[in-house]
Coordinates of C-alpha atoms and ligand atoms in Angstrom, one line a residue:
M127 CA -0.2 0.1 0.3
F128 CA 2.6 2.6 1.1
A129 CA 4.8 1.4 -1.4
K130 CA 2.1 1.7 -4.0
I131 CA 1.6 5.8 -3.0
L132 CA 5.6 5.9 -3.0
D133 CA 5.2 4.6 -7.0
G134 CA 2.2 6.8 -8.0
L135 CA 4.5 9.9 -6.1
K136 CA 7.3 9.3 -8.2
K137 CA 5.9 9.6 -11.4
L138 CA 4.6 12.9 -10.4
L139 CA 7.5 14.8 -12.3
F140 CA 7.6 17.3 -10.1
L141 CA 9.4 15.1 -7.4
R142 CA 11.5 13.3 -9.9
S143 CA 13.6 17.0 -9.8
L144 CA 16.1 17.0 -7.2
Q145 CA 15.2 20.5 -6.8
A146 CA 11.8 20.0 -6.1
R147 CA 13.3 17.1 -3.4
I148 CA 15.9 19.7 -1.8
F149 CA 13.4 22.1 -1.6
V150 CA 10.7 20.0 0.3
I151 CA 13.2 18.5 2.1
I152 CA 14.3 21.7 3.6
L153 CA 10.8 22.6 4.3
V154 CA 9.9 19.3 6.2
V155 CA 13.4 19.6 8.3
G156 CA 13.0 22.7 9.1
L157 CA 9.3 23.0 10.2
V158 CA 8.5 19.8 11.6
P159 CA 10.7 20.1 14.7
S160 CA 9.5 23.4 15.4
I161 CA 5.9 22.5 14.8
L162 CA 6.7 19.4 17.4
M163 CA 8.4 21.6 19.8
R164 CA 5.3 23.7 19.9
Y165 CA 3.2 20.7 21.1
G166 CA 5.2 19.2 23.5
I167 CA 6.5 22.2 24.9
L168 CA 2.6 23.4 25.3
E169 CA 1.5 20.1 26.8
K170 CA 4.4 19.9 29.4
Y171 CA 3.5 23.6 30.4
E172 CA -0.2 22.3 30.9
E173 CA 0.5 19.4 32.6
R174 CA 3.2 21.1 35.0
S175 CA 0.7 24.3 35.8
V176 CA -1.9 21.9 36.7
E177 CA -0.2 20.2 38.7
Q178 CA 1.2 23.1 40.5
R179 CA -2.1 24.7 40.6
V180 CA -3.8 21.5 42.7
A181 CA -0.5 21.5 45.4
T182 CA -1.4 25.4 45.9
V183 CA -5.3 25.1 46.2
Q184 CA -4.6 21.9 48.4
N185 CA -1.6 23.7 50.3
Q186 CA -4.8 26.0 51.1
L187 CA -7.0 23.5 51.7
M188 CA -5.3 22.0 54.3
I189 CA -4.9 24.9 56.2
I190 CA -8.6 25.8 56.5
G191 CA -9.0 22.0 57.3
N192 CA -7.0 23.2 59.9
H193 CA -8.7 25.8 61.1
L194 CA -12.2 23.8 60.8
L195 CA -11.1 21.4 63.2
S196 CA -9.4 23.7 65.7
N197 CA -13.0 25.7 65.9
N198 CA -14.7 22.8 66.0
Y199 CA -16.3 23.0 63.1
F200 CA -17.9 19.7 63.0
S201 CA -18.9 19.8 66.2
S202 CA -23.1 19.2 67.0
Q203 CA -22.9 21.4 70.1
A204 CA -23.8 24.6 69.5
A205 CA -21.8 26.1 72.3
E206 CA -18.6 24.9 71.0
Y207 CA -18.9 26.4 67.9
S208 CA -18.9 30.3 68.0
S209 CA -20.6 32.1 64.9
T210 CA -17.6 34.3 64.7
S211 CA -15.4 31.5 63.8
R212 CA -17.6 30.0 61.5
D213 CA -18.1 33.5 59.6
V214 CA -13.9 33.7 59.5
I215 CA -14.0 29.9 58.1
N216 CA -16.6 30.8 55.6
A217 CA -14.6 33.8 54.5
E218 CA -11.8 32.0 53.7
L219 CA -13.3 29.1 52.1
E220 CA -15.3 32.0 50.1
M221 CA -11.9 33.6 49.1
I222 CA -10.8 30.2 48.1
S223 CA -13.4 30.0 45.6
N224 CA -13.3 33.4 44.4
L225 CA -9.6 33.1 43.7
Y226 CA -10.2 30.0 41.9
E227 CA -13.0 30.5 40.2
G228 CA -14.4 27.5 41.7
R229 CA -16.8 25.5 44.4
V230 CA -15.7 24.3 47.8
M231 CA -18.1 21.6 49.5
I232 CA -17.4 20.5 52.9
I233 CA -18.6 17.1 53.7
N234 CA -19.0 15.7 57.1
A235 CA -18.5 12.0 58.2
S236 CA -21.8 10.9 57.5
L237 CA -21.7 12.2 54.1
K238 CA -23.8 15.3 54.6
V239 CA -22.9 18.5 52.8
V240 CA -22.4 21.0 55.6
K241 CA -21.0 23.9 53.8
D242 CA -21.2 24.6 49.8
T243 CA -19.9 27.9 49.0
Y244 CA -22.4 28.3 45.7
G245 CA -25.0 27.2 48.8
I246 CA -27.0 24.8 46.7
S247 CA -26.2 21.7 48.3
E248 CA -25.6 22.5 51.7
G249 CA -27.8 19.7 53.9
K250 CA -27.8 17.0 51.0
T251 CA -26.1 13.8 51.4
I252 CA -23.2 13.0 48.7
I253 CA -22.9 9.2 47.9
S254 CA -19.7 9.5 45.1
E255 CA -16.7 7.1 44.8
E256 CA -14.3 10.4 45.4
V257 CA -15.7 11.0 48.2
I258 CA -15.6 7.9 49.9
M259 CA -12.3 6.7 48.7
C260 CA -11.1 10.1 50.3
F261 CA -12.2 9.0 54.0
Q262 CA -10.9 5.8 53.4
G263 CA -7.5 7.0 51.4
G264 CA -6.5 10.4 51.3
S265 CA -6.6 13.2 48.8
A266 CA -6.9 12.8 45.1
W267 CA -7.5 15.3 42.0
H268 CA -8.5 14.8 38.7
Y269 CA -8.3 17.2 35.8
D270 CA -11.2 17.1 33.2
K271 CA -9.3 18.9 30.2
Q272 CA -12.4 18.8 28.4
H273 CA -15.1 20.8 30.5
G274 CA -12.0 22.9 31.8
Y275 CA -11.9 22.2 35.6
I276 CA -9.9 20.5 38.6
E277 CA -11.7 18.3 40.7
M278 CA -9.9 17.4 44.0
T279 CA -10.9 15.7 47.4
T280 CA -8.9 16.6 50.5
P281 CA -9.6 15.1 53.7
I282 CA -9.9 16.9 56.9
I283 CA -7.9 14.5 59.7
D284 CA -8.1 14.9 63.0
T285 CA -4.8 14.4 64.7
S286 CA -5.9 14.8 68.3
A287 CA -8.5 12.1 67.8
A288 CA -5.4 9.6 67.1
A289 CA -3.7 9.7 70.2
Q290 CA -7.5 8.6 71.6
D291 CA -7.7 6.2 69.1
G292 CA -3.9 4.6 69.6
K293 CA -3.9 5.0 65.4
T294 CA -1.2 7.0 63.6
N295 CA -2.6 8.9 61.3
G296 CA -5.5 10.4 62.8
R297 CA -8.7 9.8 61.9
T298 CA -10.9 11.5 59.0
V299 CA -13.9 13.4 60.1
G300 CA -14.5 15.2 57.0
V301 CA -14.0 15.8 53.3
M302 CA -13.6 18.9 51.2
L303 CA -14.9 19.0 47.6
T304 CA -13.6 20.9 45.5
S305 CA -13.7 22.3 41.9
I306 CA -11.8 25.0 40.3
S307 CA -11.5 26.3 36.8
N308 CA -8.5 25.7 34.6
E309 CA -9.5 29.2 32.6
A310 CA -6.5 30.7 33.9
I311 CA -4.1 28.1 32.7
V312 CA -5.8 28.1 29.4
G313 CA -5.4 31.5 28.8
T314 CA -1.7 31.5 29.3
I315 CA -1.8 28.7 26.9
E316 CA -3.4 30.3 24.4
T317 CA -1.5 33.4 24.1
L318 CA 1.5 30.9 24.4
N319 CA 0.1 29.2 21.5
H320 CA -0.7 32.0 19.8
N321 CA 2.9 33.5 19.8
A322 CA 4.3 30.7 19.0
V323 CA 2.4 30.3 15.8
L324 CA 3.4 33.9 14.9
L325 CA 6.8 32.9 15.2
E326 CA 6.2 29.8 13.4
N327 CA 4.9 31.8 10.6
L328 CA 7.8 33.8 10.4
M329 CA 10.3 31.1 10.7
L330 CA 7.9 29.3 7.5
I331 CA 8.8 32.7 5.7
A332 CA 12.8 32.4 6.6
I333 CA 12.7 28.2 5.7
L334 CA 11.0 29.1 2.5
A335 CA 13.7 31.5 1.6
V336 CA 16.3 29.4 2.5
A337 CA 14.9 26.3 0.6
I338 CA 14.3 28.2 -2.6
I339 CA 17.7 29.9 -2.8
L340 CA 19.4 26.8 -1.7
S341 CA 17.4 24.6 -4.2
I342 CA 18.7 27.2 -6.6
V343 CA 22.3 27.2 -5.6
L344 CA 22.5 23.6 -5.0
I345 CA 21.3 22.4 -8.5
R346 CA 23.4 25.1 -10.3
P347 CA 26.6 22.8 -11.1
F348 CA 24.1 20.0 -12.5
N349 CA 22.9 23.1 -14.9
R350 CA 26.0 24.1 -15.7
L351 CA 27.3 20.7 -16.4
T352 CA 24.0 20.3 -18.8
K353 CA 25.0 23.1 -20.8
A354 CA 28.3 22.0 -20.9
I355 CA 27.4 18.9 -22.3
N356 CA 25.0 20.7 -24.3
E357 CA 27.9 22.6 -26.0
V358 CA 29.5 19.8 -27.0
K359 CA 26.8 18.2 -28.2
A360 CA 26.2 21.1 -30.4
G361 CA 29.8 21.3 -32.0
Y362 CA 30.1 25.1 -30.4
S363 CA 32.9 23.5 -27.8
D364 CA 35.6 21.2 -28.4
A365 CA 37.3 21.3 -25.3
S366 CA 36.9 18.9 -22.2
I367 CA 34.5 20.1 -19.7
S368 CA 35.2 21.1 -16.5
V369 CA 32.4 21.3 -13.5
P370 CA 34.4 21.0 -10.1
D371 CA 31.5 22.0 -7.8
Y372 CA 31.0 18.8 -6.2
A373 CA 32.7 15.4 -6.1
E374 CA 29.8 13.8 -8.0
T375 CA 29.9 16.4 -10.7
I376 CA 33.5 15.7 -11.0
H377 CA 32.8 12.2 -11.2
I378 CA 30.5 12.8 -14.4
V379 CA 32.9 15.2 -15.8
D380 CA 35.5 12.8 -15.8
A381 CA 33.7 10.0 -17.0
F382 CA 32.3 12.4 -20.0
N383 CA 36.0 13.7 -20.8
Q384 CA 37.0 10.2 -21.4
L385 CA 34.2 9.0 -23.4
L386 CA 34.5 12.4 -25.8
A387 CA 38.6 11.7 -25.8
R388 CA 37.4 8.0 -27.1
M389 CA 35.3 9.2 -29.1
R390 CA 37.7 11.8 -30.8
A391 CA 40.0 9.3 -31.3
L392 CA 37.7 6.8 -32.8
D393 CA 36.8 10.0 -35.3
E394 CA 40.4 10.4 -36.0
S395 CA 41.4 6.9 -36.7
R396 CA 38.1 6.9 -38.9
Q397 CA 39.0 10.0 -40.7
E398 CA 42.8 8.6 -41.0
F399 CA 41.4 5.2 -42.5
V400 CA 39.0 7.0 -44.8
A401 CA 42.1 9.0 -46.1
N402 CA 44.2 5.6 -46.5
V403 CA 41.8 4.0 -48.1
S404 CA 41.4 6.8 -50.8
H405 CA 44.7 7.2 -51.4
E406 CA 45.4 3.0 -51.9
L407 CA 42.3 3.0 -54.4
K408 CA 43.6 6.3 -56.2
T409 CA 47.6 4.5 -56.6
P410 CA 46.3 2.0 -59.2
M411 CA 43.7 4.0 -60.5
A412 CA 46.6 7.0 -61.6
S413 CA 48.9 4.3 -63.0
I414 CA 45.7 3.0 -65.3
K415 CA 45.3 6.3 -66.6
V416 CA 48.7 6.9 -67.0
L417 CA 49.1 3.5 -68.8
A418 CA 46.0 4.8 -71.0
D419 CA 46.7 8.3 -71.6
S420 CA 50.2 7.1 -72.9
L421 CA 49.1 4.8 -75.2
L422 CA 46.4 7.4 -76.6
A423 CA 49.1 9.6 -77.1
Q424 CA 50.7 7.7 -79.9
P425 CA 48.0 6.8 -82.3
E426 CA 50.6 4.4 -84.5
A427 CA 51.7 2.5 -81.0
P428 CA 52.6 -0.8 -82.1
A429 CA 50.4 -4.1 -80.9
E430 CA 53.0 -5.1 -78.7
L431 CA 53.3 -2.3 -77.0
Y432 CA 49.4 -2.0 -76.5
R433 CA 49.7 -6.0 -75.1
E434 CA 52.8 -4.9 -72.6
F435 CA 50.2 -1.6 -71.1
M436 CA 47.5 -3.7 -71.0
E437 CA 49.3 -6.3 -68.9
D438 CA 50.3 -3.5 -66.8
I439 CA 46.8 -2.0 -66.8
V440 CA 45.6 -5.8 -65.6
S441 CA 47.8 -6.0 -62.4
E442 CA 46.6 -3.1 -61.6
I443 CA 43.3 -3.3 -61.7
D444 CA 44.2 -6.9 -60.0
R445 CA 45.4 -4.8 -57.5
E446 CA 42.8 -2.6 -56.9
N447 CA 40.6 -5.8 -56.8
R448 CA 42.6 -7.1 -53.8
I449 CA 42.7 -4.0 -51.8
I450 CA 38.9 -3.7 -52.4
T451 CA 38.4 -7.7 -51.0
D452 CA 40.9 -7.0 -48.4
L453 CA 38.9 -4.3 -47.2
L454 CA 35.6 -5.8 -47.1
A455 CA 37.5 -8.7 -45.6
L456 CA 38.5 -6.0 -42.7
V457 CA 35.0 -4.4 -42.1
K458 CA 33.3 -8.0 -42.3
M459 CA 35.8 -8.4 -39.2
D460 CA 34.7 -5.1 -37.3
K461 CA 31.5 -6.2 -37.2
K462 CA 30.0 -8.0 -34.2
V463 CA 31.6 -11.2 -32.4
Q464 CA 27.8 -12.9 -32.8
E465 CA 28.4 -13.1 -36.4
L466 CA 31.1 -15.8 -35.7
N467 CA 30.1 -19.3 -37.3
I468 CA 31.9 -21.4 -34.6
A469 CA 32.1 -25.3 -35.6
S470 CA 34.0 -28.0 -34.5
L471 CA 37.0 -28.5 -36.9
N472 CA 39.8 -30.3 -37.6
V473 CA 43.0 -27.8 -37.5
N474 CA 45.2 -30.3 -38.7
D475 CA 43.1 -30.8 -41.6
L476 CA 42.8 -27.5 -42.4
T477 CA 46.4 -26.5 -41.6
E478 CA 47.2 -29.2 -44.4
L479 CA 44.9 -27.8 -47.1
I480 CA 46.1 -24.2 -46.8
L481 CA 49.5 -25.4 -47.0
K482 CA 48.7 -27.4 -50.4
R483 CA 47.3 -24.1 -51.5
L484 CA 50.1 -21.9 -51.0
R485 CA 52.8 -24.2 -51.9
P486 CA 52.9 -23.5 -55.4
I487 CA 53.4 -19.7 -54.4
A488 CA 56.6 -21.2 -52.4
R489 CA 57.9 -23.3 -55.2
K490 CA 58.1 -20.1 -57.0
K491 CA 60.5 -18.5 -54.7
D492 CA 62.0 -21.4 -53.9
V493 CA 60.9 -21.5 -50.5
E494 CA 60.4 -24.9 -48.4
V495 CA 57.6 -25.2 -46.6
V496 CA 57.5 -28.0 -43.8
F497 CA 54.5 -28.7 -41.1
E498 CA 55.1 -29.9 -37.6
S499 CA 52.3 -31.1 -36.0
M500 CA 53.1 -32.0 -32.5
R501 CA 48.9 -33.5 -31.5
P502 CA 45.9 -33.6 -33.4
V503 CA 44.0 -30.6 -32.6
V504 CA 40.5 -30.2 -32.8
A505 CA 38.9 -26.7 -31.8
E506 CA 35.6 -24.6 -31.4
A507 CA 36.5 -21.9 -34.1
D508 CA 35.4 -19.9 -37.1
E509 CA 36.3 -21.9 -40.7
V510 CA 37.0 -19.0 -43.2
K511 CA 38.0 -16.8 -40.4
L512 CA 40.8 -19.3 -38.9
T513 CA 41.7 -19.7 -42.6
L514 CA 42.0 -16.0 -43.3
I515 CA 44.4 -16.0 -39.9
M516 CA 46.9 -19.0 -41.3
T517 CA 46.7 -18.1 -44.8
N518 CA 47.7 -14.4 -44.1
L519 CA 50.8 -15.8 -41.9
V520 CA 52.1 -18.4 -44.2
E521 CA 51.6 -16.4 -47.3
N522 CA 53.6 -13.3 -45.1
A523 CA 56.0 -16.0 -44.3
I524 CA 56.5 -16.8 -48.1
K525 CA 55.9 -13.4 -49.7
Y526 CA 58.9 -11.6 -47.3
N527 CA 61.3 -14.8 -47.7
K528 CA 64.9 -14.7 -49.1
E529 CA 65.2 -17.1 -52.3
H530 CA 65.8 -20.5 -51.0
G531 CA 64.3 -20.0 -47.4
W532 CA 62.3 -22.0 -45.4
V533 CA 59.2 -21.7 -43.7
R534 CA 58.2 -23.7 -40.6
V535 CA 54.7 -24.4 -39.4
E536 CA 54.2 -26.2 -36.1
L537 CA 50.7 -26.8 -34.3
D538 CA 50.3 -27.8 -30.8
A539 CA 48.3 -27.8 -28.0
D540 CA 47.6 -27.9 -24.4
H541 CA 44.2 -28.4 -22.3
Q542 CA 42.8 -24.9 -23.2
Y543 CA 44.6 -23.5 -26.1
F544 CA 46.2 -24.7 -29.3
T545 CA 48.9 -22.6 -30.7
F546 CA 49.8 -22.1 -34.6
T547 CA 53.3 -20.8 -34.8
V548 CA 54.8 -19.7 -38.4
S549 CA 58.5 -19.5 -38.6
D550 CA 60.4 -18.0 -41.8
S551 CA 63.9 -17.5 -42.5
G552 CA 63.0 -14.1 -44.0
Q553 CA 64.0 -10.4 -43.7
G554 CA 62.7 -9.9 -40.3
I555 CA 60.6 -6.7 -38.7
P556 CA 63.0 -4.2 -37.5
E557 CA 62.2 -3.2 -33.6
E558 CA 60.3 0.0 -34.2
S559 CA 58.0 -1.4 -36.7
L560 CA 57.3 -4.1 -34.5
S561 CA 53.8 -2.6 -32.6
R562 CA 53.0 -1.2 -36.1
I563 CA 52.6 -4.1 -38.1
Y564 CA 49.0 -4.7 -37.1
E565 CA 48.0 -0.8 -38.4
R566 CA 46.1 -0.8 -41.5
F567 CA 48.0 -0.2 -44.6
Y568 CA 51.3 -0.2 -42.2
R569 CA 53.7 -1.6 -44.3
I570 CA 57.5 -1.5 -43.3
D571 CA 59.0 -0.9 -46.8
K572 CA 56.2 0.5 -49.4
S573 CA 57.9 0.0 -52.7
H574 CA 58.9 -3.6 -51.8
S575 CA 56.1 -4.5 -50.4
K576 CA 54.1 -3.2 -53.4
E577 CA 56.2 -5.3 -55.8
I578 CA 55.3 -8.3 -53.9
G579 CA 51.2 -7.2 -53.9
G580 CA 51.0 -6.7 -50.4
T581 CA 48.2 -3.9 -49.4
G582 CA 49.1 -3.7 -45.8
L583 CA 45.8 -4.9 -44.4
G584 CA 46.9 -8.5 -44.3
L585 CA 47.9 -8.2 -40.5
A586 CA 45.1 -6.0 -39.3
I587 CA 42.5 -8.8 -40.8
T588 CA 44.3 -11.4 -39.1
K589 CA 44.5 -9.6 -35.9
S590 CA 40.9 -8.8 -35.8
A591 CA 40.0 -12.5 -36.4
V592 CA 42.2 -14.0 -33.6
L593 CA 40.4 -11.0 -30.9
A594 CA 37.2 -12.8 -32.3
H595 CA 38.0 -16.1 -31.8
R596 CA 39.0 -14.2 -28.4
G597 CA 42.9 -15.7 -28.7
S598 CA 46.2 -13.4 -29.1
I599 CA 49.0 -13.1 -31.6
T600 CA 52.7 -12.2 -30.8
V601 CA 55.6 -12.0 -33.0
T602 CA 59.4 -12.5 -32.5
S603 CA 61.7 -11.0 -35.3
V604 CA 65.6 -10.6 -35.4
V605 CA 66.5 -8.5 -39.0
D606 CA 67.9 -10.4 -41.5
E607 CA 67.1 -13.3 -39.9
G608 CA 63.8 -14.0 -39.8
S609 CA 60.2 -13.4 -37.7
S610 CA 57.7 -16.4 -35.7
F611 CA 54.6 -15.2 -35.6
E612 CA 52.6 -16.8 -32.7
V613 CA 48.5 -17.5 -32.5
K614 CA 47.1 -18.8 -29.3
I615 CA 43.2 -19.6 -29.6
P616 CA 41.2 -21.3 -27.1
L617 CA 40.0 -24.7 -28.0
I618 CA 36.6 -23.9 -26.8
Y619 CA 35.2 -20.7 -27.4
S620 CA 33.1 -18.7 -25.1
A621 CA 32.2 -14.9 -25.8
G622 CA 33.5 -14.1 -22.3
S623 CA 37.3 -14.7 -22.3
S624 CA 40.2 -13.4 -24.0
A625 CA 43.8 -14.2 -23.9
G626 CA 44.9 -10.7 -24.4
T627 CA 47.6 -9.4 -27.3
Q628 CA 51.0 -8.6 -27.1
E629 CA 53.8 -7.9 -29.7
S630 CA 57.4 -8.8 -28.4
R631 CA 61.3 -9.1 -30.2
G632 CA 63.7 -12.2 -29.8
Ligands
ADP755 P1 51.1 -7.1 -46.6 O1 49.8 -7.0 -47.3 O2 51.7 -5.4 -47.0 O3 52.0 -8.2 -46.5 P2 50.4 -7.1 -43.7 O4 49.5 -6.2 -43.0 O5 50.2 -8.5 -43.9 O6 50.6 -6.5 -45.2 O7 52.1 -6.9 -43.4 C1 52.3 -5.4 -42.8 C2 53.7 -5.5 -43.0 O8 54.5 -6.3 -42.3 C3 54.2 -6.1 -44.2 O9 54.1 -5.2 -45.5 C4 55.7 -6.5 -44.1 O10 56.7 -5.3 -44.4 C5 55.5 -6.8 -42.5 N1 55.8 -8.3 -42.7 C6 54.8 -8.5 -42.5 N2 55.0 -10.4 -42.5 C7 56.5 -10.0 -42.3 C8 57.0 -11.6 -42.3 N3 56.8 -12.8 -42.0 N4 58.2 -11.1 -42.0 C9 58.8 -10.0 -42.7 N5 58.4 -8.5 -42.9 C10 56.7 -9.0 -42.4

């Protein structure tokens, strides 16, 4: 029930604002204690005042009671009782009833009213619980808040009778039944309440002002934050934002700036990639144009020249095709991991097949390719991507090799990963290039690489494919001696873990 109400309240847009919450909290925290204090203090004041009044009146009644006894007020013999003393006592009783706006009745042991300051009940018999209780147990009082009076019973105790009776406490010979008004107390309380309400209203105005000011001031850094983010979004500002007012805004700003830096880096790399792609695609086009133009410029060119130039044009078109194919492979690789077509593969068979396809190229360069399989390996992987990885590495090892060189392909596995190592006796990779060979379009020796037919995309594609399998690729290389690429891929594919990627030099 309570949760439902809270849910309903939460839906109100007003309460969703931090500003509104601060305002309400300050208002409640400021006002509730003062209201509670007012009620608490007034209640306590009333209780204390009634108690004090009862104590004062009872004291005076006790004195009168003693007077009554010493003047033999209850004595039946008229001689013992002088009319002057009766007048004095009556005057005292009148004075009390006037002073406290009340009524005093004196009741004797046979429950008969012998004196009533109102004069209406004299001679009547009163049988009330309070009076009887008073005869037995002493004084008592009771505050009737609703009707606005205090009623008390005060025993008149004859202590001289105690000596005769042998009792210690004396004998109750009569009871004074008094009721007094609480108007004076109520009046004071009303005045106090009035003053308190006045003060409360002043406080309310002050707290309202504080709540409004604080809710505006405390929220200001968040407004600044929104404004700064909006400026970045709208493109007015390119710089990092800064709102150092609160620890919270600093955290938000830090996270936002990091996001911004990442987006900028991504944007820069995208621009660089687009520039590289255009450049790479334009180069074969430019060659084709030069070749075609020079043919056109010679109307009488012999057929052999035409043939030679056409062959060059075809090779440039082949190159353009290779770049486009590699680019498409790379774009596919950048897509989501879920697009991997995972199946259980016999990696030994796959390696044999790839090497069979590549051997003719190796033969052309007189490079010997050997395959060493330590054990049969069956792994969960995407066949097309695994083929790309292996083909690229072996192709590079052949391409960047010396005449009469060798390429060694090793396949091994432990209980978790299988490793595919391609070592060659080639030209090697300089140390400063080791960390860059996976970049798109990066080639160590541009002209030589172009001659060989490289696009600079092969290792970028390889690395993406390895990472998609949650694997790692490492390279060790010594210039003029050879390189060794090691790929480590989990035998069982899981979308969560990664072996990491590192480059090193041996
Ligand atoms: P490419 O299509 O030019 O071969 P890659 O991305 O496959 O592009 O390789 C990037 C560069 O790294 C190559 O241009 C080459 O200079 C160097 N490289 C790659 N593999 C080898 C290797 N086995 N031995 C020596 N250099 C290599």
